[in-house]
Coordinates of C-alpha atoms in Angstrom, one line a residue:
X1 CA 0.3 0.0 -0.2
X2 CA 1.5 3.2 -1.2
X3 CA 1.9 5.7 1.4
X4 CA -1.0 8.0 0.0
X5 CA -3.3 4.9 0.4
X6 CA -2.6 4.3 3.9
X7 CA -3.0 7.9 5.0
X8 CA -6.1 7.7 3.0
X9 CA -7.0 4.7 5.1
X10 CA -5.9 6.1 8.1
X11 CA -8.0 9.5 8.0
X12 CA -11.2 7.5 6.9
X13 CA -11.0 5.2 9.8
X14 CA -10.1 8.3 12.4
X15 CA -13.6 10.2 10.7
X16 CA -15.3 6.5 10.9
X17 CA -14.6 6.3 14.6
X18 CA -14.9 10.1 15.9
X19 CA -18.5 9.5 13.9
X20 CA -20.0 6.0 15.4
X21 CA -18.8 7.1 18.9
X22 CA -20.7 10.2 18.2
X23 CA -17.3 12.4 19.0
X24 CA -19.4 13.9 15.6
X25 CA -23.2 13.5 17.1
X26 CA -25.9 13.9 13.6
X27 CA -26.1 17.4 12.4
X28 CA -22.0 18.5 13.2
X29 CA -20.4 20.3 10.7
X30 CA -17.6 18.5 9.5
X31 CA -14.7 21.7 8.7
X32 CA -12.2 20.7 5.8
X33 CA -10.1 23.7 7.0
X34 CA -10.3 22.4 10.5
X35 CA -9.3 18.7 9.8
X36 CA -6.9 19.6 7.1
X37 CA -4.9 21.1 9.9
X38 CA -5.7 19.0 12.8
X39 CA -4.1 15.9 10.2
X40 CA -2.2 17.9 8.6
X41 CA -3.2 17.1 5.2
X42 CA -4.1 19.5 1.9
X43 CA -8.2 19.9 1.4
X44 CA -7.6 17.6 -1.6
X45 CA -6.8 14.0 0.6
X46 CA -9.4 15.1 3.1
X47 CA -12.3 15.7 -0.1
X48 CA -11.6 12.0 -0.8
X49 CA -12.2 10.2 2.7
X50 CA -15.8 12.9 3.1
X51 CA -16.5 11.7 -0.2
X52 CA -16.2 8.0 1.1
X53 CA -18.0 8.7 3.6
X54 CA -20.6 10.1 2.4
X55 CA -20.9 7.2 0.1
X56 CA -21.1 5.5 3.0
X57 CA -24.2 7.3 4.5
X58 CA -22.2 8.7 7.3
X59 CA -22.3 12.1 6.1
X60 CA -23.7 14.4 3.1
X61 CA -22.8 17.2 1.4
X62 CA -25.6 20.2 1.3
X63 CA -25.0 23.3 -1.3
X64 CA -24.0 26.0 0.9
X65 CA -23.8 24.3 3.9
X66 CA -20.9 22.2 3.8
X67 CA -20.8 18.0 5.1
X68 CA -22.8 17.0 7.7
X69 CA -22.9 14.0 9.7
X70 CA -26.1 12.3 8.9
X71 CA -28.7 10.9 11.3
X72 CA -29.8 7.3 11.5
X73 CA -32.7 6.4 9.5
X74 CA -34.2 3.9 12.0
X75 CA -36.9 2.2 9.0
X76 CA -33.7 1.7 7.0
X77 CA -31.6 0.5 9.7
X78 CA -34.2 -2.5 10.4
X79 CA -33.6 -3.4 6.5
X80 CA -29.9 -3.3 7.7
X81 CA -30.2 -5.1 10.4
X82 CA -31.6 -8.3 8.9
X83 CA -28.9 -7.8 5.6
X84 CA -26.2 -8.2 8.5
X85 CA -28.0 -11.3 10.4
X86 CA -27.5 -13.4 7.2
X87 CA -24.0 -12.4 6.7
X88 CA -22.8 -12.8 10.0
X89 CA -23.4 -16.6 9.5
X90 CA -22.0 -16.5 6.0
X91 CA -18.9 -16.2 7.7
X92 CA -18.9 -19.5 9.5
X93 CA -19.6 -20.7 5.5
X94 CA -17.6 -19.1 2.7
X95 CA -13.8 -19.4 2.9
X96 CA -14.0 -19.5 7.0
X97 CA -10.0 -18.4 7.6
X98 CA -7.8 -21.3 10.1
X99 CA -8.2 -20.8 13.5
X100 CA -4.2 -19.8 14.0
X101 CA -2.8 -19.1 17.6
X102 CA -2.8 -15.6 16.4
X103 CA -6.4 -15.6 16.4
X104 CA -6.5 -17.7 19.4
X105 CA -4.6 -14.8 20.8
X106 CA -7.2 -12.4 19.6
X107 CA -10.1 -13.8 21.3
X108 CA -8.3 -14.3 24.7
X109 CA -7.9 -10.4 24.5
X110 CA -10.9 -9.5 23.8
X111 CA -12.4 -11.6 26.7
X112 CA -9.6 -10.0 29.1
X113 CA -10.9 -6.6 27.7
X114 CA -14.4 -7.6 28.2
X115 CA -13.6 -8.7 31.5
X116 CA -12.5 -5.4 32.3
X117 CA -15.4 -4.2 31.0
X118 CA -17.8 -5.6 33.3
X119 CA -15.6 -4.4 36.7
X120 CA -16.1 -0.8 35.3
X121 CA -19.3 -0.6 32.8
X122 CA -18.9 2.5 30.6
X123 CA -20.7 3.4 27.2
X124 CA -17.5 4.5 24.9
X125 CA -15.4 1.7 26.1
X126 CA -18.2 -0.9 25.3
X127 CA -19.1 0.7 21.8
X128 CA -15.3 0.9 21.3
X129 CA -14.9 -2.2 22.1
X130 CA -17.5 -3.4 20.0
X131 CA -16.1 -1.8 17.0
X132 CA -13.0 -4.0 17.8
X133 CA -14.2 -7.4 17.6
X134 CA -16.6 -6.7 14.7
X135 CA -13.2 -6.4 13.4
X136 CA -11.7 -9.5 15.0
X137 CA -15.4 -11.1 13.9
X138 CA -14.7 -10.3 10.2
X139 CA -11.0 -11.8 10.6
X140 CA -12.4 -15.3 10.3
X141 CA -13.3 -15.5 6.5
X142 CA -11.2 -15.0 3.8
X143 CA -13.8 -14.0 1.7
X144 CA -12.8 -9.8 1.3
X145 CA -16.3 -9.1 -0.4
X146 CA -18.1 -10.7 2.6
X147 CA -15.5 -9.0 4.2
X148 CA -16.4 -5.4 2.7
X149 CA -20.1 -5.8 2.4
X150 CA -20.8 -6.7 6.0
X151 CA -17.7 -3.7 7.6
X152 CA -20.1 -1.4 5.2
X153 CA -23.8 -2.1 6.9
X154 CA -21.8 -2.5 10.6
X155 CA -20.6 1.1 10.2
X156 CA -24.2 1.8 9.4
X157 CA -25.9 0.8 12.7
X158 CA -23.0 1.5 14.8
X159 CA -24.1 4.7 16.3
X160 CA -27.7 3.4 17.6
X161 CA -26.7 1.5 20.2
X162 CA -24.3 4.6 22.1
X163 CA -27.9 6.5 21.0
X164 CA -30.3 4.1 22.8
X165 CA -28.2 3.1 25.2
X166 CA -29.7 6.1 28.1
X167 CA -32.9 3.7 28.2
X168 CA -30.2 0.2 28.4
X169 CA -29.0 -1.7 31.3
X170 CA -25.8 -0.5 30.4
X171 CA -24.1 -3.4 33.2
X172 CA -25.9 -6.1 31.8
X173 CA -25.2 -5.4 28.6
X174 CA -21.5 -5.9 29.1
X175 CA -22.3 -8.9 30.7
X176 CA -24.1 -9.8 27.8
X177 CA -21.0 -8.9 25.3
X178 CA -18.7 -10.7 27.9
X179 CA -20.6 -13.8 27.2
X180 CA -21.3 -13.9 24.2
X181 CA -17.1 -13.7 24.0
X182 CA -16.7 -16.7 26.0
X183 CA -18.6 -18.5 24.0
X184 CA -17.1 -17.3 20.8
X185 CA -13.4 -18.0 22.2
X186 CA -15.0 -21.9 23.3
X187 CA -16.2 -22.1 20.0
X188 CA -13.1 -20.9 18.3
X189 CA -10.7 -22.8 20.7
X190 CA -12.2 -26.2 19.1
X191 CA -11.9 -24.7 15.4
X192 CA -15.7 -24.3 15.0
X193 CA -15.7 -20.9 12.6
X194 CA -18.9 -22.0 11.9
X195 CA -20.3 -22.1 15.5
X196 CA -18.8 -18.7 16.5
X197 CA -20.7 -17.3 13.4
X198 CA -23.9 -18.3 14.8
X199 CA -23.3 -17.6 18.2
X200 CA -22.6 -13.3 16.4
X201 CA -25.6 -14.1 14.7
X202 CA -27.9 -14.8 17.4
X203 CA -26.2 -11.7 19.7
X204 CA -27.1 -9.4 16.9
X205 CA -30.8 -11.1 16.8
X206 CA -31.0 -10.5 20.7
X207 CA -28.9 -6.9 20.8
X208 CA -32.0 -5.3 18.8
X209 CA -34.9 -6.9 20.1
X210 CA -33.5 -5.1 23.0
X211 CA -33.3 -1.5 21.8
X212 CA -36.5 -1.7 20.4
X213 CA -38.0 -2.2 23.5

C-alpha cells in the first residue's frame, strides 16, 4: 500500500470512528479547513475521505452548508440489520479462515477487555470494544467481498447502540457482551468457526430486540 493510500485509510478510519462513537453527533458540520489543519494534510485528500464517508451514508454534502454528519434512519436500519444477520452467519461458511494461534490470542484479548468492562461499565468503552470485536469477527473469513459488505453495514448501524444506551441497562449489556465473547472463544478453541459465526448472529438478533424495547 502506498503512503497516500495508507494515509487515506487512517484518516477514513479515524473520522468514521469519531462519527460512530458520537464524538461527531448527527448534524455536526465537518470543516475541511479545520480537519486538514488537525491532520496535517491538504484539503484534496481530505475531500476524498469525506466523499467516501458520504458514499457510506455517514455524512452528506449540502450546497451552501458543507459536510454534515447524517442521522440514523431507523426505518432503513431494520432492513440493514436483517441483512447483517445473514452476513454474520455466512462468515462461518464462506472461505472460513484457519483458527491460528494468532486468532486464539485475539479472542483472548477481547475476553480480557470484556472482563475489565464488566468490572467497570462504560458506554464509550463498550462501543469501542464492540467496534474492535466486529473487526476481529470479520477476520474469521477470507472472503473479501463478504468482509467489505459486512463492514459497511456494521458502520451504518454502529451509532444506534450508543444512542439507545440511556434507556438500557449498561451493566447487563456489558455482561451479555462478555458472555458472547467467552462462548466464541470456546468455539474457536475447537476450531469451529461455523459455531462462532452462529453465536455472533444470535447476539446481533438479541441486541436488536433489546434496543427495540
